[in-house]
Short mmCIF file of C-alpha atoms and ligand atoms in Angstrom, two decimals:
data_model
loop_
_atom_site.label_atom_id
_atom_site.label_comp_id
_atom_site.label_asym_id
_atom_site.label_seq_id
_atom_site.Cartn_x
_atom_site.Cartn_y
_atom_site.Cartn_z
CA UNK P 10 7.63 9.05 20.84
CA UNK P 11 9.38 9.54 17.48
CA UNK P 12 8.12 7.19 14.56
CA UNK P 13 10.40 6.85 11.51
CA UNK P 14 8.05 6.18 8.52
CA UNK P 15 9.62 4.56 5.14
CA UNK P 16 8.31 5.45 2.01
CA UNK P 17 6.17 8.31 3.62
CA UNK P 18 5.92 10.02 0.21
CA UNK P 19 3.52 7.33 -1.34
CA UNK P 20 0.26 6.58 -1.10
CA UNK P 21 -0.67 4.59 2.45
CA UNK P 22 2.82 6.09 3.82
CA UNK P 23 1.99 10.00 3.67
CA UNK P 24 -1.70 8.94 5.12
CA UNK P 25 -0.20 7.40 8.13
CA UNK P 26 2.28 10.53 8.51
CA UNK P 27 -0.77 12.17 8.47
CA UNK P 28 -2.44 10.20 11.07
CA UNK P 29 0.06 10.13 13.45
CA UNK P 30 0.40 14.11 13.18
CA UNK P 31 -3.09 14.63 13.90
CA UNK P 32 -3.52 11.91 16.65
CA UNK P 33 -0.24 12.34 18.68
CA UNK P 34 0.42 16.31 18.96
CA UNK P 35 3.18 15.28 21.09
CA UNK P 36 5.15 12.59 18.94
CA UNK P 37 7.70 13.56 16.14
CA UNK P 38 7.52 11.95 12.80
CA UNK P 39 10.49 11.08 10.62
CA UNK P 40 9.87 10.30 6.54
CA UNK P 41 11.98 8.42 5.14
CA UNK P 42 11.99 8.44 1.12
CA UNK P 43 13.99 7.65 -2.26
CA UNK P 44 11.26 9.26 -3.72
CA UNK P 45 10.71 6.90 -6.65
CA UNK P 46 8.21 7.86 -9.63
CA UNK P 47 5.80 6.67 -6.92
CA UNK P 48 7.30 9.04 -4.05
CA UNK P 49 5.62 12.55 -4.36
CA UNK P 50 6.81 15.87 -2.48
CA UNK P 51 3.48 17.50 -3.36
CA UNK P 52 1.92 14.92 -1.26
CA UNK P 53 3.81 16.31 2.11
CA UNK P 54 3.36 19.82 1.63
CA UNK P 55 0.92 20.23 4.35
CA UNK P 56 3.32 18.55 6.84
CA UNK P 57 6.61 19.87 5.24
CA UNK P 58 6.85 22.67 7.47
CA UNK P 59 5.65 21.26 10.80
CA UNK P 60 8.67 21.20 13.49
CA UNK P 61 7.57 17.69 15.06
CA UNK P 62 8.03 17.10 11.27
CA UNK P 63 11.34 16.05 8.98
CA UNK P 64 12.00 14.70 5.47
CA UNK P 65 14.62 12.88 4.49
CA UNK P 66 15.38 11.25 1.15
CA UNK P 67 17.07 8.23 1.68
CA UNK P 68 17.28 4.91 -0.20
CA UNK P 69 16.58 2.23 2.71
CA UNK P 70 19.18 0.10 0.64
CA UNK P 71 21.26 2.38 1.44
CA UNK P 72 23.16 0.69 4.26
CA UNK P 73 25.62 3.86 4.75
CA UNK P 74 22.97 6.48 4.94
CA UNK P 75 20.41 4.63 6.83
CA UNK P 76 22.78 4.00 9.59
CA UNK P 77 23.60 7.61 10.11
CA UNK P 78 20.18 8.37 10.16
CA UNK P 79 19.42 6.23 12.79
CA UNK P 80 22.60 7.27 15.07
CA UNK P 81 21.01 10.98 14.19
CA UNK P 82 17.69 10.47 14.93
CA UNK P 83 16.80 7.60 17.47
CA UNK P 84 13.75 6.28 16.21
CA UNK P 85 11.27 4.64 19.05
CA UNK P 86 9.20 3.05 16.09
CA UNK P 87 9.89 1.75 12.47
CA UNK P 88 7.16 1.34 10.18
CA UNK P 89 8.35 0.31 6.76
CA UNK P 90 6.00 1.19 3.58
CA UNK P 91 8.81 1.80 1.46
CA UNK P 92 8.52 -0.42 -1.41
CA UNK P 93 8.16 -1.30 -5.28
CA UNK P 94 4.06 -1.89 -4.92
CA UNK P 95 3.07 -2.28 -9.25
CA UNK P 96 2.41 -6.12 -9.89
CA UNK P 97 2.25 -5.21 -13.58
CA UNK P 98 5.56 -3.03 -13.17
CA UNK P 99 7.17 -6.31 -10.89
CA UNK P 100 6.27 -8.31 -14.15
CA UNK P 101 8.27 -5.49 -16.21
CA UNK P 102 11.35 -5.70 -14.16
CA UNK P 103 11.35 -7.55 -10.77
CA UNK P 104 14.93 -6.32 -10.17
CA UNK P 105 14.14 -3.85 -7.96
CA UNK P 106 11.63 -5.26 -6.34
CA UNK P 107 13.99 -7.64 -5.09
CA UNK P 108 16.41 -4.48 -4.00
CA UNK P 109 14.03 -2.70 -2.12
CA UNK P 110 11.42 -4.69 -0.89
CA UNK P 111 13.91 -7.81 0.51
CA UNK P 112 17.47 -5.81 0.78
CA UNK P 113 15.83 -2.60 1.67
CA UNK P 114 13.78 -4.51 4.86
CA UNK P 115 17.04 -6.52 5.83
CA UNK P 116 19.04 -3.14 5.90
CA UNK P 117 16.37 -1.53 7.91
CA UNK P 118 16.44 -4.03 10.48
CA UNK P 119 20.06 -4.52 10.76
CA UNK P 120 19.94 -0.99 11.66
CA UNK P 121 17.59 -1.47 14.49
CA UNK P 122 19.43 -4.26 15.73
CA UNK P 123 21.99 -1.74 15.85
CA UNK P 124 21.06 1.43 17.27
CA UNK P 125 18.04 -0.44 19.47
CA UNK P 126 14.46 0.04 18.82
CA UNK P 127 10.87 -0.65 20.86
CA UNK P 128 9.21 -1.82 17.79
CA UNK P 129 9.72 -2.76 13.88
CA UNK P 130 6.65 -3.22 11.43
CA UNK P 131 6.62 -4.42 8.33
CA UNK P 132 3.48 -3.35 6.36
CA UNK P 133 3.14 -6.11 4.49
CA UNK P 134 -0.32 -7.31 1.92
CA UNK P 135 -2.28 -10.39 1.89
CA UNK P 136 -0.77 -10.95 -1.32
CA UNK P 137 1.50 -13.31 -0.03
CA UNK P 138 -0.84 -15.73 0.14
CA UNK P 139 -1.29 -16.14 -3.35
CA UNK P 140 -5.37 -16.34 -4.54
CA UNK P 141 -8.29 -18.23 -4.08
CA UNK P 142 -10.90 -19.77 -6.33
CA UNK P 143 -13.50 -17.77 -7.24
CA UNK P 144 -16.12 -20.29 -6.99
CA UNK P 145 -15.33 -20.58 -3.16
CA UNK P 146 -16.85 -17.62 -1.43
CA UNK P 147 -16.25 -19.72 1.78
CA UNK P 148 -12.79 -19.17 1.72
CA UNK P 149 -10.64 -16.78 3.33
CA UNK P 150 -7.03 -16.02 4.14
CA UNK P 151 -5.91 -16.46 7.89
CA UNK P 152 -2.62 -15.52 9.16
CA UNK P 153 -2.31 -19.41 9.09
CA UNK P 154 -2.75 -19.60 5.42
CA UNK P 155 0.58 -20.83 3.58
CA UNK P 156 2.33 -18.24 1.48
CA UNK P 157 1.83 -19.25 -1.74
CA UNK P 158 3.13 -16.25 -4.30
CA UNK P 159 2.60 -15.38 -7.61
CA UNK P 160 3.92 -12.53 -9.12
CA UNK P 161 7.55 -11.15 -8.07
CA UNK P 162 5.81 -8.21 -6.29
CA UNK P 163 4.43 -10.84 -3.88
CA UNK P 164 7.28 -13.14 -3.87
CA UNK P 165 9.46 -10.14 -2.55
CA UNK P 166 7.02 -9.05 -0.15
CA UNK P 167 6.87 -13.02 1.42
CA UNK P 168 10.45 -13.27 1.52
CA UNK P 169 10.56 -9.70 3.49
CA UNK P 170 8.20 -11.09 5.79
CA UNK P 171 9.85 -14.38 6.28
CA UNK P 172 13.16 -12.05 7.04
CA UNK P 173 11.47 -9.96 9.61
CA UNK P 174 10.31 -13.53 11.27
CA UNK P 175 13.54 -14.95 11.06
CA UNK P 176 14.78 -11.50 12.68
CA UNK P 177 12.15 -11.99 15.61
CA UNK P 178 13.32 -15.38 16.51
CA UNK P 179 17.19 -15.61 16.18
CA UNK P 180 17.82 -11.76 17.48
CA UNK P 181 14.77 -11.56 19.37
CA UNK P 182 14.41 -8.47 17.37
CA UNK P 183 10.75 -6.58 18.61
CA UNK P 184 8.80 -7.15 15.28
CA UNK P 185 5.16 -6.85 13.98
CA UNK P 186 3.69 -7.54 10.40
CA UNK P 187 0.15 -6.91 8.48
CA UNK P 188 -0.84 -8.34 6.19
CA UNK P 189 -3.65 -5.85 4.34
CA UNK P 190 -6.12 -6.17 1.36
CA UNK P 191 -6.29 -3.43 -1.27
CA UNK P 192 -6.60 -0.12 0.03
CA UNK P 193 -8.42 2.97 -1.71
CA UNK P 194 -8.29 7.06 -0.74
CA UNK P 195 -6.48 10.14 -1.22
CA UNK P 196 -3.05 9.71 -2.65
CA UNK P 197 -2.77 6.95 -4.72
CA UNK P 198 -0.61 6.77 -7.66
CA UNK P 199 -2.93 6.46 -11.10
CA UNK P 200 -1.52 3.17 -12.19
CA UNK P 201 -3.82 1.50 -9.65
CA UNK P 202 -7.07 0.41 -10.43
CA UNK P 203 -9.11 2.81 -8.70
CA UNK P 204 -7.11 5.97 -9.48
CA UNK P 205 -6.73 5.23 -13.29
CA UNK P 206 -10.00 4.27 -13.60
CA UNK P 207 -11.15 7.77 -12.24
CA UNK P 208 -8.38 9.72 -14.11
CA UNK P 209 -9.62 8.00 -17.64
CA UNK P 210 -12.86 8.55 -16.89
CA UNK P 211 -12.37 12.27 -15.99
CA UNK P 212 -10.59 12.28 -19.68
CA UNK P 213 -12.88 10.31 -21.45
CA UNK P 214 -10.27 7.75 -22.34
CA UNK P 215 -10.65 3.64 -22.66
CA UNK P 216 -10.82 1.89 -19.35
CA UNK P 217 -8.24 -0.91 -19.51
CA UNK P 218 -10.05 -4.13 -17.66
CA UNK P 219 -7.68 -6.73 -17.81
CA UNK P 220 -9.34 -10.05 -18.66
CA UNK P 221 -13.03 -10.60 -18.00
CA UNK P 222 -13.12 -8.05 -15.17
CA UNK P 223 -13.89 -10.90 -13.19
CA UNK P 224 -10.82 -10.93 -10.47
CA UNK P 225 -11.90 -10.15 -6.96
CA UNK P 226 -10.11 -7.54 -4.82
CA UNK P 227 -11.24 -6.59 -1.25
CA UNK P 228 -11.29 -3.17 -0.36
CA UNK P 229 -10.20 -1.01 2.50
CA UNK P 230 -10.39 2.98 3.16
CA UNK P 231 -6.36 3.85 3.53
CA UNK P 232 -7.64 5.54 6.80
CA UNK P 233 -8.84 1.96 8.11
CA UNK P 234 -5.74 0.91 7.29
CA UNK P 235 -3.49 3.27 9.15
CA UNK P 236 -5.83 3.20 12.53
CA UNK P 237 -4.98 -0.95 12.41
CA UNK P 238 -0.90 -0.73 11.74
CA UNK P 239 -1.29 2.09 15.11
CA UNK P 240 -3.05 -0.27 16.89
CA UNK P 241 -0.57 -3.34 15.83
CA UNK P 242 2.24 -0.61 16.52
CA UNK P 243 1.01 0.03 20.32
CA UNK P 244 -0.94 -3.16 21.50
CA UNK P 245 0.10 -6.18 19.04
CA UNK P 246 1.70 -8.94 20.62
CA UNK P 247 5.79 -8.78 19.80
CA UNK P 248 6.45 -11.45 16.71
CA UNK P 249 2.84 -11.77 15.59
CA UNK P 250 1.02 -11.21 12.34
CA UNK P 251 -2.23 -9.73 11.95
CA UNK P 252 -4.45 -9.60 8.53
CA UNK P 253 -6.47 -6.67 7.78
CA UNK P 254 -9.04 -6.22 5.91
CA UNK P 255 -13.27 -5.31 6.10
CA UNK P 256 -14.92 -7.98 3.96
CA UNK P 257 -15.42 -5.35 1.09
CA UNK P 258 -14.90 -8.26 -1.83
CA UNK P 259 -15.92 -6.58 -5.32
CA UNK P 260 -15.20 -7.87 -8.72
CA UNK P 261 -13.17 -5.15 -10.97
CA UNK P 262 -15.90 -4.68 -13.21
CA UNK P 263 -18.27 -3.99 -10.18
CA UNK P 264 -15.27 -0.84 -9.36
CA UNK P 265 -15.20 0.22 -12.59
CA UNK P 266 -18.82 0.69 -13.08
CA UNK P 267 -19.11 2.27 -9.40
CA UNK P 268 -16.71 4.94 -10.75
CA UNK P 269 -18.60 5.53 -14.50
CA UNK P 270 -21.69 6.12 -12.35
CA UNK P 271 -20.50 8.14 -9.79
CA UNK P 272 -19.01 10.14 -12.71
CA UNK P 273 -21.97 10.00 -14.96
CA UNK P 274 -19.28 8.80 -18.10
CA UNK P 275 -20.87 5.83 -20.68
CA UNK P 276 -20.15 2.25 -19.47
CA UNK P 277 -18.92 2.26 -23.43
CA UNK P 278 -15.60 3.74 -21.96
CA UNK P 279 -14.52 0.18 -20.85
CA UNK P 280 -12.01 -1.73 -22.62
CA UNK P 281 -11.27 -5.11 -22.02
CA UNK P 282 -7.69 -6.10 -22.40
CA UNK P 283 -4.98 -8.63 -22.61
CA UNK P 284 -4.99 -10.43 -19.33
CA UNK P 285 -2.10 -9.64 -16.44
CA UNK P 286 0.22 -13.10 -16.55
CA UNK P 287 -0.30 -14.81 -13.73
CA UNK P 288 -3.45 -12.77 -12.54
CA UNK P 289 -4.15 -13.40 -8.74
CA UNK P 290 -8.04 -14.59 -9.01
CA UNK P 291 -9.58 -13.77 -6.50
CA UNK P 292 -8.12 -11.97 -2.44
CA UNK P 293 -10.23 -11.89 0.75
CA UNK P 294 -8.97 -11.46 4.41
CA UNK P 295 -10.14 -13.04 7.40
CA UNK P 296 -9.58 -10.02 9.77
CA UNK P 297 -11.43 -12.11 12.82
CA UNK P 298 -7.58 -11.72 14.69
CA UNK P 299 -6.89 -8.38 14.66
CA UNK P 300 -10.48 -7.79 15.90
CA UNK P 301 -10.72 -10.38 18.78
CA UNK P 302 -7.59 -9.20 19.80
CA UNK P 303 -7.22 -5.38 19.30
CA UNK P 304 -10.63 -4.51 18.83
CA UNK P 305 -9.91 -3.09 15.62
CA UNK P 306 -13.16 -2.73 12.78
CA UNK P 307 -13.05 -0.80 9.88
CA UNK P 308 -15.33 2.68 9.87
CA UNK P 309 -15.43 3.58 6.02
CA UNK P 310 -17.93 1.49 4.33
CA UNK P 311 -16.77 0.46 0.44
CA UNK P 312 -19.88 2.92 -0.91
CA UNK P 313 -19.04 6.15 1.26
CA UNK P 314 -15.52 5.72 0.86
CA UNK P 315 -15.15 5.42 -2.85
CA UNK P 316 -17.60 8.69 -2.59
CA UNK P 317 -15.20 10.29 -0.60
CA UNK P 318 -12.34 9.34 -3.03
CA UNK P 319 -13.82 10.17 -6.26
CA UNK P 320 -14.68 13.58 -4.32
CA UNK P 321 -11.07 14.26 -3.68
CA UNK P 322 -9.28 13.42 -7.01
CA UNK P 323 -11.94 15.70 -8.41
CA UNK P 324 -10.96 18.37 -6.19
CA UNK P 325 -7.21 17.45 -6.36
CA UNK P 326 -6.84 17.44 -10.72
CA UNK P 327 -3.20 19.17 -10.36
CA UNK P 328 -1.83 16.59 -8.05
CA UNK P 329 -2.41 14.21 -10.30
CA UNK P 330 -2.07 15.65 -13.64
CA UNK P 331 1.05 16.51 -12.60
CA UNK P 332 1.82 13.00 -12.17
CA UNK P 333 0.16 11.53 -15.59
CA UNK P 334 1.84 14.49 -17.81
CA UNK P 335 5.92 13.36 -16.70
CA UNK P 336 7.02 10.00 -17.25
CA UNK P 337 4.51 7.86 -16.25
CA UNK P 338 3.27 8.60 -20.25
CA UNK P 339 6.23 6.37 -21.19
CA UNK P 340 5.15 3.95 -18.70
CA UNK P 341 1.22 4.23 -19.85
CA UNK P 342 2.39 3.64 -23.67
CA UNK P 343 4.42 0.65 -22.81
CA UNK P 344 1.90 -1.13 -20.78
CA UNK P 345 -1.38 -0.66 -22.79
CA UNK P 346 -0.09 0.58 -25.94
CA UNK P 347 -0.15 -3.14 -27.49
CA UNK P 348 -3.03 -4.52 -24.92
P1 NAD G 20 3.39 3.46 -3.14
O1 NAD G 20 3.99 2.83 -4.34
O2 NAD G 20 2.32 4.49 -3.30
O3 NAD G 20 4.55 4.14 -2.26
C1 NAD G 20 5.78 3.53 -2.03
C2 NAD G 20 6.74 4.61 -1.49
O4 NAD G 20 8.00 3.98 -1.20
C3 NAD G 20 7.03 5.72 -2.49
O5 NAD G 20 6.94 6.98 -1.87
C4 NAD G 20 8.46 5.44 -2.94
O6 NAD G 20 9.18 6.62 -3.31
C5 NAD G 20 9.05 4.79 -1.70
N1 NAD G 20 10.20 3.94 -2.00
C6 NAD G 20 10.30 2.99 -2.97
N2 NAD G 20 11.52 2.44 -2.96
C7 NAD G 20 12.21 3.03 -1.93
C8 NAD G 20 13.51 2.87 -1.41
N3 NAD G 20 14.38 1.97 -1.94
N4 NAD G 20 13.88 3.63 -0.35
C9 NAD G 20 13.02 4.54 0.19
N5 NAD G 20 11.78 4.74 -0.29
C10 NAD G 20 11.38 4.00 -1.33
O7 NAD G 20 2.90 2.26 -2.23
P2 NAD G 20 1.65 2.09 -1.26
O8 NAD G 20 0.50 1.63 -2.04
O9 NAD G 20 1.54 3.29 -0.42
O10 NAD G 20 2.14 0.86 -0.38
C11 NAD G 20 2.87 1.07 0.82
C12 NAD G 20 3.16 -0.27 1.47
O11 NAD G 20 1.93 -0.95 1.76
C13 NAD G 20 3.97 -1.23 0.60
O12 NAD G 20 4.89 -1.89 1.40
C14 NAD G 20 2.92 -2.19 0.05
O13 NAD G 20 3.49 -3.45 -0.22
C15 NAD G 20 1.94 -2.24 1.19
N6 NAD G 20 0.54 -2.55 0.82
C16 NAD G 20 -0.10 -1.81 -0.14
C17 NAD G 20 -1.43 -2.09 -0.43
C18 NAD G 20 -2.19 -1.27 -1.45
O14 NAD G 20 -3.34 -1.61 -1.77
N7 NAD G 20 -1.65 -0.18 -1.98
C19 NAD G 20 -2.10 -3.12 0.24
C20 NAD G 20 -1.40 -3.87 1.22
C21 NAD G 20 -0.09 -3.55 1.49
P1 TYD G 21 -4.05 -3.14 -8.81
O1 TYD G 21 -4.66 -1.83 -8.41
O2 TYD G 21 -2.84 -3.13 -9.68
O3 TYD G 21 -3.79 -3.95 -7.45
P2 TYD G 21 -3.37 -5.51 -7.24
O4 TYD G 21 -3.05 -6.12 -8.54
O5 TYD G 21 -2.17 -5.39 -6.38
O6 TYD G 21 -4.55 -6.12 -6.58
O7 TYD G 21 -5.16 -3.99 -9.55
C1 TYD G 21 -6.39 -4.32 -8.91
C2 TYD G 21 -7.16 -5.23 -9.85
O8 TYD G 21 -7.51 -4.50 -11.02
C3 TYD G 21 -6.35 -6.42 -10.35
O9 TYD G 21 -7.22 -7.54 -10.45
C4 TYD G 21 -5.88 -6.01 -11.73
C5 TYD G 21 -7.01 -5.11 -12.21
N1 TYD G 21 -6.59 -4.02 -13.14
C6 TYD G 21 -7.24 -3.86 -14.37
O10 TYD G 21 -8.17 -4.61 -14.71
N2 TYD G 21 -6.83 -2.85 -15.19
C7 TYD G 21 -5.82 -2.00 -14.87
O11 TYD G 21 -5.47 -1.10 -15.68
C8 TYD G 21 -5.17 -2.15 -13.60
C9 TYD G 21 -4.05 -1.27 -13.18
C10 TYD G 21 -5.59 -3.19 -12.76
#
């Protein structure tokens, strides 16, 4: 089978490249990649050389280019990460959000349409369903939930979705979505919470907790993640939509001081800030489908995986110093400079 993976470079995309490569010795894998400040060679470089293995950086806006690619390559499988993923960076400048996330997906599928294809997926977050209370633990977001969005990050990633519906049911175009919580591992760019946290600590700098530090986020192991959009990929019924997500709710404070511990740094290091405008509250998935159906169950537990991820971005300091010491310093100094 040969997958064609969008936005391969980033985070959750370069883990699935490298779940597929280690699963399916007999499957090729093509990346597909603008490589944005959050796309990151250094990332493949274990892959790079691999024949079942190509690279190629291409906008999937591009309409031009991302047809030839698909008359050169004949994917089987499309599973499209590529995206603008910062809510603070969407609040910054949700132009190309609305480029990438909403064009970029319609392109993409136009292209299957035309070439033919055995399967779409759209990786898409439980965002879309906006937040809920934080004083009702009882509640949880079903694939039956209304999409309700809130910042332009999620309001590009619902209309994408409602696309690759719309897709499904007037071209009877073979599509899958899901519809994940946060995710946490190897790879991730340090603007998100977990990742900057760590970095600052390692440096001794202010940790930025926006608000109270009372917003709850429910967290997955990237690897859960991948082994679920596989599953959707091979077994999930044509059209559907299937949360993810392994009841891991945590407030941010309750991450932040996991890290400070695990790192032995003063609790004195956090800072709270300026709230994010229109902060989500509080996000937790009902994964009860995806299991019933596809027998799918998450295998990292919250405390062993943030061990395992503090673990590697100790071991990994260049690939992400690298990162922190370009541009994202303008990017740093423009977001909390003023906080
Ligand atoms: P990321 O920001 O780390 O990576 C995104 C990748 O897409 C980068 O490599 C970037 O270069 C590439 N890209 C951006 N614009 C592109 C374009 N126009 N053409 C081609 N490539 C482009 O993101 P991530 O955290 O790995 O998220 C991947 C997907 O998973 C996104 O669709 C996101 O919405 C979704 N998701 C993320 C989370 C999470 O917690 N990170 C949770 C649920 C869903
Ligand atoms: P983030 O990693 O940006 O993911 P998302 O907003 O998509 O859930 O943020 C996770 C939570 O952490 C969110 O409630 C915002 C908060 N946060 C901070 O408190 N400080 C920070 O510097 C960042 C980046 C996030």
């Amino acid at each position: 089978m040969k997958w064609l993976v969008t936005g391969g470079a980033g985070f959750i995309g370069s883990n699935f490249v490298f779940y597929l490569m280690e699963k399916y010795p007999g499957d090729q894998v093509v990346c597909v990649d603008s490589l944005t400040y959050a796309g990151n060679l250094e990332t493949l470089e274990s892959v790079m050389e691999n024949p079942r293995f190509a690279f190629e950086k291409v906008d999937i806006a591009d309409r031009k280019a991302i047809y030839a690619l698909f008359e050169r390559e004949k994917p089987d499988v499309v599973v499209n990460f590529a995206a603008e993923t910062h809510v603070d960076r969407s609040v910054m400048d949700p132009g190309v959000f609305l480029r990438t996330n909403v064009l970029g997906t319609g392109v993409l599928m136009d292209a299957c349409r035309q070439y033919g294809i055995k399967r779409y997926h759209q990786v898409s977050t439980d965002e879309v369903y906006g937040d809920l209370p934080l004083d009702r633990p009882d509640l949880f977001f079903t694939e039956e939930t209304s999409i309700h969005t809130s910042s332009p990050y999620s309001a590009s990633k619902a209309s994408a979705d409602l696309l690759v519906q719309a897709y499904h049911r007037t071209f009877g175009l073979p599509v899958s979505i899901s519809r994940c919580s946060n995710n946490y591992g190897p790879y991730q760019f340090p603007e998100k919470l977990i990742p900057l946290m760590i970095a600052n600590a390692l440096s001794d700098k202010p940790l930025p907790v926006y608000g109270t530090g009372e917003n709850v986020r429910d967290w997955l192991y990237v690897t859960d993640h991948c082994a679920a959009i596989d599953l959707i990929v091979r077994k999930g019924e044509d059209g559907s939509v299937y949360n993810i997500g392994g009841h891991n709710e945590r407030t941010n404070l309750e991450v932040v001081k996991t890290i400070l511990r695990a790192l032995d740094k003063p609790e004195s290091l956090i800072h709270f800030v300026t709230d994010r405008p229109g902060h989500d509250r509080r996000y937790a998935i009902d994964p009860a489908k995806i299991h019933r159906e596809l027998g799918w169950l998450p295998t990292t537990a919250f405390d062993r995986g943030m061990e395992k991820t503090i673990r590697w971005y100790l071991d990994h300091r260049t690939w992400w110093e690298h990162i922190i010491s370009g541009d994202y310093q303008n990017y740093y100094e423009k977001m909390y400079g003023n906080r």
